[in-house]
XYZ file of C-alpha atoms in Angstrom:
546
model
C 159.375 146.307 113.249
C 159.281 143.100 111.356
C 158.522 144.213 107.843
C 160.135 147.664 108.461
C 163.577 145.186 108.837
C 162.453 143.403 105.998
C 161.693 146.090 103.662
C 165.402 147.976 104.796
C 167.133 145.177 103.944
C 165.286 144.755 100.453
C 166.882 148.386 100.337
C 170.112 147.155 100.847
C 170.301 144.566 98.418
C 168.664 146.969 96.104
C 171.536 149.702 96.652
C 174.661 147.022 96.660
C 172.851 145.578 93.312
C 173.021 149.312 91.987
C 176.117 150.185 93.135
C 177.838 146.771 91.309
C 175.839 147.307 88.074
C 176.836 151.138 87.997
C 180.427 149.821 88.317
C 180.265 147.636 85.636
C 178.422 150.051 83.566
C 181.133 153.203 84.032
C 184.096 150.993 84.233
C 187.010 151.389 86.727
C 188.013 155.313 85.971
C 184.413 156.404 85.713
C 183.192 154.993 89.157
C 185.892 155.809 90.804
C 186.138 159.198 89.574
C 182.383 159.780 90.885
C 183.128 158.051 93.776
C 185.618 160.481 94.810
C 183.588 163.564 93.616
C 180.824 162.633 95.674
C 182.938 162.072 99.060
C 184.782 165.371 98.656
C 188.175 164.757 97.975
C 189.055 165.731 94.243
C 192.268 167.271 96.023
C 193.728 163.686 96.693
C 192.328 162.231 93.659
C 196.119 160.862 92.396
C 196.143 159.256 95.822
C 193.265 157.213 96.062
C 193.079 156.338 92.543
C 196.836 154.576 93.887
C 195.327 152.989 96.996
C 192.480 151.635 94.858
C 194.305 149.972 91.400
C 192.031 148.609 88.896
C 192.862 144.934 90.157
C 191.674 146.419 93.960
C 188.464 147.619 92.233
C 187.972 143.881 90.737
C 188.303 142.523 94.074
C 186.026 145.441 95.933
C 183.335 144.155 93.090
C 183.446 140.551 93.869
C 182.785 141.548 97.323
C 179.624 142.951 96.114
C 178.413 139.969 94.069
C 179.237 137.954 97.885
C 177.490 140.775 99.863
C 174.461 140.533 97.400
C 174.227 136.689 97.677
C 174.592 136.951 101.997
C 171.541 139.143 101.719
C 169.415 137.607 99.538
C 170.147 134.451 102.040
C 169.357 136.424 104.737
C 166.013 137.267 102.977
C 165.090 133.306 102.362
C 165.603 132.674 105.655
C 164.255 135.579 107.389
C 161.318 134.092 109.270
C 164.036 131.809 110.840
C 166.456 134.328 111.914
C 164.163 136.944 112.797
C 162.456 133.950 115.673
C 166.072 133.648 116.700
C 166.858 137.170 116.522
C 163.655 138.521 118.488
C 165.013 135.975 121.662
C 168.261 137.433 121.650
C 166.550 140.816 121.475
C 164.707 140.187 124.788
C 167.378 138.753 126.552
C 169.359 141.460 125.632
C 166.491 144.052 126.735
C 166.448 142.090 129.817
C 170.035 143.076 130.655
C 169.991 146.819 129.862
C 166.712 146.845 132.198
C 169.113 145.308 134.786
C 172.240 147.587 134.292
C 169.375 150.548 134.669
C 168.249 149.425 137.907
C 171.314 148.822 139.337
C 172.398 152.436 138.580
C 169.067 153.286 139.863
C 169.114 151.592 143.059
C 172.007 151.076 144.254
C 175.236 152.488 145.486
C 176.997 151.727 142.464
C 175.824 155.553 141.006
C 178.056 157.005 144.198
C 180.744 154.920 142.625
C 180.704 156.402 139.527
C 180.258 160.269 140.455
C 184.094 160.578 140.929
C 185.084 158.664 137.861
C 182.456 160.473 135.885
C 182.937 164.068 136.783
C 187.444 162.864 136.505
C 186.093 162.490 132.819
C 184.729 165.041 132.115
C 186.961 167.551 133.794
C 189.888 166.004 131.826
C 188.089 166.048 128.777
C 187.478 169.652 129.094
C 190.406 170.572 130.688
C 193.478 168.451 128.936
C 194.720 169.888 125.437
C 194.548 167.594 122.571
C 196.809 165.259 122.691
C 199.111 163.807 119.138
C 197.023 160.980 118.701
C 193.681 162.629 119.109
C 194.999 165.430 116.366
C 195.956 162.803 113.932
C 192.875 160.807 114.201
C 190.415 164.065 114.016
C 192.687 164.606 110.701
C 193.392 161.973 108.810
C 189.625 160.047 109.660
C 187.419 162.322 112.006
C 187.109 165.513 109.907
C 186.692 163.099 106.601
C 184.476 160.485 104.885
C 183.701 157.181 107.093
C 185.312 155.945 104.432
C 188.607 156.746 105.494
C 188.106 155.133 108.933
C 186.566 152.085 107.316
C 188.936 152.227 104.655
C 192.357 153.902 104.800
C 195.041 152.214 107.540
C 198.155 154.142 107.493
C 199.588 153.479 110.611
C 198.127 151.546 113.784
C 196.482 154.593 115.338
C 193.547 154.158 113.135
C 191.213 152.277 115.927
C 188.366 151.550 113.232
C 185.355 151.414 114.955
C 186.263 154.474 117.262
C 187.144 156.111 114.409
C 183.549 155.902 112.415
C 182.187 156.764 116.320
C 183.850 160.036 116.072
C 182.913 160.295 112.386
C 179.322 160.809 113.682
C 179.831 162.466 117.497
C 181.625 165.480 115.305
C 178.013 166.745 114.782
C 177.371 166.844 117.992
C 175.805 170.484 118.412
C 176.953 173.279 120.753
C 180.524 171.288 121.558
C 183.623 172.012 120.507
C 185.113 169.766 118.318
C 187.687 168.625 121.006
C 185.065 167.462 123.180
C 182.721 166.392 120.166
C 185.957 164.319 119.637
C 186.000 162.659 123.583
C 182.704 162.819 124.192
C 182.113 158.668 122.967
C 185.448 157.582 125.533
C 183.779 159.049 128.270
C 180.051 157.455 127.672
C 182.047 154.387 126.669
C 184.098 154.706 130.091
C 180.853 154.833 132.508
C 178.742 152.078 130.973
C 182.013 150.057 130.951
C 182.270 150.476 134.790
C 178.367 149.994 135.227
C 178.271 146.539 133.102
C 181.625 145.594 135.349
C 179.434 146.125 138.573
C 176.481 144.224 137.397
C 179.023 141.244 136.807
C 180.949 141.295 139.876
C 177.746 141.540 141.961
C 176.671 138.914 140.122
C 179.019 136.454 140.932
C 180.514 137.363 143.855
C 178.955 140.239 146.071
C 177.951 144.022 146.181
C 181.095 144.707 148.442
C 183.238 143.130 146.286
C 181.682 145.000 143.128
C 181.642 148.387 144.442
C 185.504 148.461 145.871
C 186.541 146.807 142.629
C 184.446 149.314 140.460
C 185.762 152.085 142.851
C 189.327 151.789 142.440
C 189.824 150.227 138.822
C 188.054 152.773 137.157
C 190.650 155.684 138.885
C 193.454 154.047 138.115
C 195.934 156.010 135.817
C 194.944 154.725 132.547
C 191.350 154.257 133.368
C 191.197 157.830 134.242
C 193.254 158.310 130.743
C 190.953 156.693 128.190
C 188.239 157.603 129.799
C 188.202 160.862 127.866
C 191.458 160.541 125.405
C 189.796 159.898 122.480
C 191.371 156.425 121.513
C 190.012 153.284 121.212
C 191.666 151.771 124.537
C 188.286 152.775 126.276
C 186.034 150.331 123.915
C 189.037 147.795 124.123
C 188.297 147.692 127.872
C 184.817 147.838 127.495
C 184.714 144.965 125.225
C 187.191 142.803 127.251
C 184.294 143.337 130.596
C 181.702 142.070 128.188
C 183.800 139.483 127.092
C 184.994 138.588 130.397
C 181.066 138.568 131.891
C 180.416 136.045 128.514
C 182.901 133.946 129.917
C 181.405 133.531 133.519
C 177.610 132.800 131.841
C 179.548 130.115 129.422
C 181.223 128.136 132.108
C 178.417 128.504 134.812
C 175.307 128.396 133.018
C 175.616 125.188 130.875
C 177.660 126.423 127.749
C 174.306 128.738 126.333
C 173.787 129.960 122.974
C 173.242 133.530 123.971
C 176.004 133.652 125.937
C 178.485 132.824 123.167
C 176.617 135.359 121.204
C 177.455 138.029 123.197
C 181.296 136.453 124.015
C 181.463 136.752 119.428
C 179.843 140.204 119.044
C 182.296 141.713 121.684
C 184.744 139.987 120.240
C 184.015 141.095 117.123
C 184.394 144.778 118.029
C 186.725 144.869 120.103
C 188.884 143.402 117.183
C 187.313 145.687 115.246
C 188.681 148.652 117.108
C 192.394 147.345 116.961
C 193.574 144.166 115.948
C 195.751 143.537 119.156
C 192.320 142.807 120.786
C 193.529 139.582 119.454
C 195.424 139.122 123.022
C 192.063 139.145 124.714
C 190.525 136.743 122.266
C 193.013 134.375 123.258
C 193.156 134.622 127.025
C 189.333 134.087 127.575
C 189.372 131.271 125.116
C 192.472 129.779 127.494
C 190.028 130.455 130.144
C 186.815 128.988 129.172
C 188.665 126.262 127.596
C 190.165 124.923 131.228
C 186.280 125.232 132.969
C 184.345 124.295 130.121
C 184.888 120.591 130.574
C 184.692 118.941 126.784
C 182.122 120.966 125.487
C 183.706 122.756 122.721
C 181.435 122.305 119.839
C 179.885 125.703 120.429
C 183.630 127.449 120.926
C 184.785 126.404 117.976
C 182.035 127.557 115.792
C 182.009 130.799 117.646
C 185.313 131.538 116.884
C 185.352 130.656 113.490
C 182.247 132.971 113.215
C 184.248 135.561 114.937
C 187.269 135.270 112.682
C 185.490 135.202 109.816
C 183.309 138.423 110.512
C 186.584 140.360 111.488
C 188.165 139.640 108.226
C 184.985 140.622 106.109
C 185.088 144.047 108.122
C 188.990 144.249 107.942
C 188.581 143.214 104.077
C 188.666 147.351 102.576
C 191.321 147.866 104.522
C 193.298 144.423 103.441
C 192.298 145.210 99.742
C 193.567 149.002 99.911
C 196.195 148.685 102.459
C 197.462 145.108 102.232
C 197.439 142.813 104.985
C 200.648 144.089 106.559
C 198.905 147.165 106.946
C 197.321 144.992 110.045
C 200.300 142.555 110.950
C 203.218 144.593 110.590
C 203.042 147.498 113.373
C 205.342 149.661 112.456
C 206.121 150.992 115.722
C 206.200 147.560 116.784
C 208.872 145.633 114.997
C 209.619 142.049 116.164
C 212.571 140.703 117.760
C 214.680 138.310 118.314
C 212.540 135.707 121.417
C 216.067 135.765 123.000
C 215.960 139.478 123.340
C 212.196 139.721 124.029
C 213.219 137.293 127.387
C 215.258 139.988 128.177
C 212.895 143.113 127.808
C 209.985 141.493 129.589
C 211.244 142.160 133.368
C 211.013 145.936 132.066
C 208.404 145.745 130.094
C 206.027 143.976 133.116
C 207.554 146.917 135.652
C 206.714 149.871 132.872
C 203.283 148.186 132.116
C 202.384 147.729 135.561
C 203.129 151.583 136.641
C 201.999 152.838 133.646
C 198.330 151.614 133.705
C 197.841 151.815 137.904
C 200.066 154.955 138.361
C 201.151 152.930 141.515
C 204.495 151.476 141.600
C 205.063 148.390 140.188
C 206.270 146.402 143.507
C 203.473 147.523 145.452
C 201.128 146.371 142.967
C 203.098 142.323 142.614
C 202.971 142.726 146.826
C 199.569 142.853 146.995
C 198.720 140.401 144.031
C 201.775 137.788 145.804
C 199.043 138.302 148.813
C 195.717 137.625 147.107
C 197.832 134.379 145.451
C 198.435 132.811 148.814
C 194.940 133.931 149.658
C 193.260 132.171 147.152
C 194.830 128.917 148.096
C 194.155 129.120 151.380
C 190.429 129.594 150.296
C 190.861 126.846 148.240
C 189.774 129.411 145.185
C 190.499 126.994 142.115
C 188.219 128.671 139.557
C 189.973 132.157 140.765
C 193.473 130.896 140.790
C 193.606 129.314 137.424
C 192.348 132.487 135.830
C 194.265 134.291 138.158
C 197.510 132.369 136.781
C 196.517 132.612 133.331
C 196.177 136.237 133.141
C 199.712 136.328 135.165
C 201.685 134.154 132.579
C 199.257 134.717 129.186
C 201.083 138.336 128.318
C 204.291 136.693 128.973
C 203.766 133.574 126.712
C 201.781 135.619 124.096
C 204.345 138.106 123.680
C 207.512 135.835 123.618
C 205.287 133.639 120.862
C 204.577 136.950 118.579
C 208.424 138.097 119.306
C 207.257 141.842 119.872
C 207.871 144.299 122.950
C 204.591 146.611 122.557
C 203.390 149.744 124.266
C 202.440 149.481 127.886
C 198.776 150.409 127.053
C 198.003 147.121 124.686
C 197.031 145.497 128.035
C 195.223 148.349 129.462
C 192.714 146.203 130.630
C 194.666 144.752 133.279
C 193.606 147.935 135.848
C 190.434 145.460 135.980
C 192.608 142.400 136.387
C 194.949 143.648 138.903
C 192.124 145.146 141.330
C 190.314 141.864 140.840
C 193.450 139.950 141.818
C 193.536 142.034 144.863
C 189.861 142.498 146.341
C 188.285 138.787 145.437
C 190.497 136.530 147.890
C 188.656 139.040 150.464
C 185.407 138.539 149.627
C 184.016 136.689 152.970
C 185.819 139.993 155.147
C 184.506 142.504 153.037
C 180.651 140.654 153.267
C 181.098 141.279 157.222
C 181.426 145.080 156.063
C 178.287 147.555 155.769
C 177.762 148.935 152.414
C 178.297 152.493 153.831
C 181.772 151.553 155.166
C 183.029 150.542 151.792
C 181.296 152.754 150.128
C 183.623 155.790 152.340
C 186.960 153.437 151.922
C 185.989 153.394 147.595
C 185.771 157.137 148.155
C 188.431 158.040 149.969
C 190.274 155.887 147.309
C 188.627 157.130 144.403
C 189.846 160.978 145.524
C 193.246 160.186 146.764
C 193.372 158.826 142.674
C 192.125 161.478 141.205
C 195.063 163.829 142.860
C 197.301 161.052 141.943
C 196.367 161.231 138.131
C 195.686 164.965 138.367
C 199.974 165.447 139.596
C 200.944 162.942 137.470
C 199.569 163.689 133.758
C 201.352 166.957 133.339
C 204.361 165.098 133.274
C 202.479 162.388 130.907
C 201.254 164.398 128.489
C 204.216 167.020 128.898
C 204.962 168.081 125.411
C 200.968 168.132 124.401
C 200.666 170.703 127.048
C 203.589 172.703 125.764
C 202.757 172.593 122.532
C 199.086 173.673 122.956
C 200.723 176.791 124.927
C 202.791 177.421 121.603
C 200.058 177.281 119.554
C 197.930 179.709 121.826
C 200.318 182.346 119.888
C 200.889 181.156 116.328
C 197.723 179.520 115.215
C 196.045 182.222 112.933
C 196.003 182.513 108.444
C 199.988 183.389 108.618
C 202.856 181.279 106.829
C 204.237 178.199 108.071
C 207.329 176.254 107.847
C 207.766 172.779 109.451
C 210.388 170.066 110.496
C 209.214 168.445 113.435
C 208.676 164.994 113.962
C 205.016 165.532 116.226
C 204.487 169.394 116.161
C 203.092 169.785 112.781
C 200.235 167.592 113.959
C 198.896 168.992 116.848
C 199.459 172.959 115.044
C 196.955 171.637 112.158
C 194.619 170.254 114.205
C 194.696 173.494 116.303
C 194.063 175.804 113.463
C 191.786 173.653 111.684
C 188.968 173.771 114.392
C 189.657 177.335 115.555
C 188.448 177.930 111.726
C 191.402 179.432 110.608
C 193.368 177.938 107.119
C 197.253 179.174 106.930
C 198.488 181.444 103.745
C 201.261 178.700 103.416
C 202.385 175.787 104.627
C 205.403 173.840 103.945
C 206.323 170.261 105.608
C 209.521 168.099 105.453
C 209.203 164.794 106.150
C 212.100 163.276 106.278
C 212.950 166.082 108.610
C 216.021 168.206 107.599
C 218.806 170.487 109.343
C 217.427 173.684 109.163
C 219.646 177.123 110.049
C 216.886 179.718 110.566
C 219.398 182.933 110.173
C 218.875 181.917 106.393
C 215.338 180.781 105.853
C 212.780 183.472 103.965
C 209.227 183.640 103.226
C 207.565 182.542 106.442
C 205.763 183.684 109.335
C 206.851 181.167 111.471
C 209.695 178.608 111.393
C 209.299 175.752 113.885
C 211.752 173.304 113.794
C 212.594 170.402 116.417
C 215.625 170.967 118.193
C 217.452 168.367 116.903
C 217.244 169.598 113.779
C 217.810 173.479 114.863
C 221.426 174.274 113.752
C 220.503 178.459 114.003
C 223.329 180.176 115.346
C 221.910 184.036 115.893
C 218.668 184.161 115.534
C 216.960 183.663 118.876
C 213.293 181.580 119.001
C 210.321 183.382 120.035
C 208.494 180.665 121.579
C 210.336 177.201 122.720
C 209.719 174.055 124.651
C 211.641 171.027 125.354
C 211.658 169.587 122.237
C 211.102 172.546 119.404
C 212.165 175.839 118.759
C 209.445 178.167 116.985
C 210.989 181.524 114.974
C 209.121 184.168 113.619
C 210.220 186.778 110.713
């Protein structure tokens, strides 16, 4: 294992060192011209020689004179690192060993049947959704390259996008489900590393009825097979979350901080609003940790400093507003954020437990005064901070995001709720909570399975349209989502249209005098047709055909 490691990363610096003399041997248009021959897309050659300018491919070059000298100091040093490396390695064996017996033997596995098979049957069930369509088209279906690479808009979750660059493969699955398959492996050993930590700390009881109910609440049940990166955001926030509890109770170790920067790491790595997380647990470990800080410091510098080297292609191509400027996001005045939070906290709240909002601040207002009674101080300050950190975090960065950035907090809430009644629920057999989580878990899944027609309403109608349409015909376009989910459609059915014609910005369109299609589909508020009736239609877009 040693010298194999060894000799691959002699390869390594033997392939970079290629790479960078072959680019200063062909110069800027020849490289680049091979570079795009060899990954396929001659077709959007004029594009990418724009993304990447000659003073881009300088920059891209130094990297690889910095990328060569990190490996060849790896290489000095490797009898060093690989000591350190091969402890890490068998603590980290040690853990998977323990995650495997706990799913093994114990009830945990009756836990995750429901949450498992709500996965799956979703997954196979649910039509693709907008996002999923534009991430299959614009990254899944091309180079990793583009996911490492290309940044248009914020629904390019990296690292879940070079996941699904490889689980497209996948043999014998459709490409929808080749697509999900990732959230919903990501989704059970998220749950199964979350009961592991809760037993841990505080008891089986406790683990299994917050296991139980967090992972069915509605978003839960929602990225656990949407293929998005909210899944490994949750995932990575657990892991981060469990790093936190070793820091502060197990004298400030190495290995623990390890593991709080690699999940760090990725989960920044799959969207950069992971950076809400990053600052929470630091909040947290900072008020337990006493003084010791030495080691939090480095490790966050170490994490910062890895997430811009893998963010760097995309900064160099895309500019760093590419990152910091969400376009869907746009910041506001503080005065008016104030303003939008009661909302906000009330959508945000419903949105990710599918439970009314006031039901949900009853029952945390209950495990509040239940923690002080218990004289819970460790519990209530990180209680408190996770209360008032979105708050404070999102009147400091002056933005009103989507509900779903803090999709985490199905964890946080059922925490909040079921720790303050830890000492009743250890006078409780395993078998009686283990029918409560149950009962629970189903009365959730019926819950989710009523509610996401409505949620994903005009993904389900447009999947119906495109039942009828998809095929080789004609096409003309000016919709604002439709076009999306049609392409996506037709692409994996194997079918490629005669013609296709897209307006973007979207135009008024009178179908009684359009010519030259098989199909017109046009959003109604751009449908000025007077006689001509549509053939298919849906809430939001009217679909003629010649």
């Amino acid at each position: 294992m040693k010298f194999t490691l060894k000799f691959f990363l002699y390869l390594i610096l033997l392939c970079v060192f290629g790479m960078l003399l072959f680019s200063f041997i062909s110069g800027y248009e020849g490289c680049m011209h091979y570079l795009i021959n060899a990954i396929g897309e001659a077709a959007r050659a004029d594009k990418i020689m724009e993304l990447v300018a000659p003073d881009k491919f300088l920059i891209l070059q130094s990297i690889g004179i910095f990328c060569i000298v990190v490996l060849a100091s790896i290489l000095v040093l490797f009898e060093k690192i690989w000591s350190q490396a091969a402890a890490v390695f068998i603590y980290f064996k040690r853990q998977i060993q323990l995650l495997v017996t706990d799913l093994l033997y114990t009830e945990v596995k009756w836990v995750l049947v429901i949450p498992l098979i709500s996965s799956v049957f979703f997954a196979v069930s649910m039509p693709v959704s907008y996002d999923e369509a534009w991430t299959y088209l614009q990254f899944t279906a091309k180079s990793p390259l583009a996911s490492l690479c290309y940044y248009p808009a914020p629904n390019n979750h990296v690292l879940h996008s070079l996941i699904t660059n490889v689980t497209r493969y996948i043999p014998f699955f459709n490409p929808l489900l080749c697509l999900r398959i990732s959230s919903i492996a990501v989704s059970f050993f998220c749950w199964l590393i979350c009961f592991s930590f809760i037993k841990k700390y505080y008891s089986k009881n406790s683990s299994l009825l917050i296991v139980g109910i967090a992972s069915m609440l509605f978003m839960s049940v929602y990225y656990s097979y949407m293929s998005r990166g909210y899944g490994l955001v949750l995932l990575f926030f657990i892991v981060s979350l469990y790093a936190a509890y070793n820091i502060i109770f197990n004298a400030d170790q190495t290995r623990h901080w390890l593991i709080f920067s690699i999940s760090n790491v990725l989960g920044f790595f799959t969207m950069p609003s992971f950076l809400y997380v990053f600052i929470i647990l630091n909040l947290v470990i900072l008020l337990n940790n006493g003084l010791r800080i030495k080691k939090q410091f480095f490790s966050n510098a170490a994490v910062l400093a890895v997430v811009f080297v893998l963010y760097l292609p995309i900064i160099i191509i895309n500019g760093i507003g590419a990152l910091t400027n969400n376009q869907f996001v746009k910041p506001i005045a503080r005065t008016e954020v104030l303003e939008k939070l009661p909302d906000f906290f009330s959508r945000m709240i419903s949105e990710i437990t599918g439970v009314h909002y006031l039901v949900i601040l009853l029952f945390i207002l209950i495990s509040i005064l239940m923690l002080i009674k218990n004289k819970m101080k460790f519990e209530l300050i990180l209680l408190v901070v996770f209360l008032l950190a979105p708050a404070i975090l999102l009147i400091g960065h002056a933005v009103i995001p989507f509900p779903r950035t803090f999709n985490y907090y199905a964890f946080v809430f059922v925490f909040a709720m079921v720790i303050p009644f830890g000492s009743v629920l250890g006078k409780k057999s395993v078998g009686y909570i283990l029918l409560i989580t149950l009962c629970i878990q189903s009365a959730c899944f019926f819950n989710f399975y009523y509610s996401i027609e409505k949620y994903e309403g005009f993904n389900i109608s447009y999947h119906e349209i495109n039942k009828k349409i998809t095929g080789r015909g004609s096409y003309f376009f000016t919709t604002v989502l439709f076009e999306t989910n049609f392409l996506f459609e037709n692409k994996t059915q194997g079918y490629e249209a005669e013609k296709l014609e897209f307006h973007f910005p979207q135009i008024n369109v009178d179908a009684d005098t359009l010519k030259g299609f098989d199909y017109y589909i046009v959003d109604k508020q751009y449908d000025f047709t007077k006689i001509k009736k549509p053939a298919y239609s849906d809430s939001r877009t009217n679909v003629y055909v010649k």
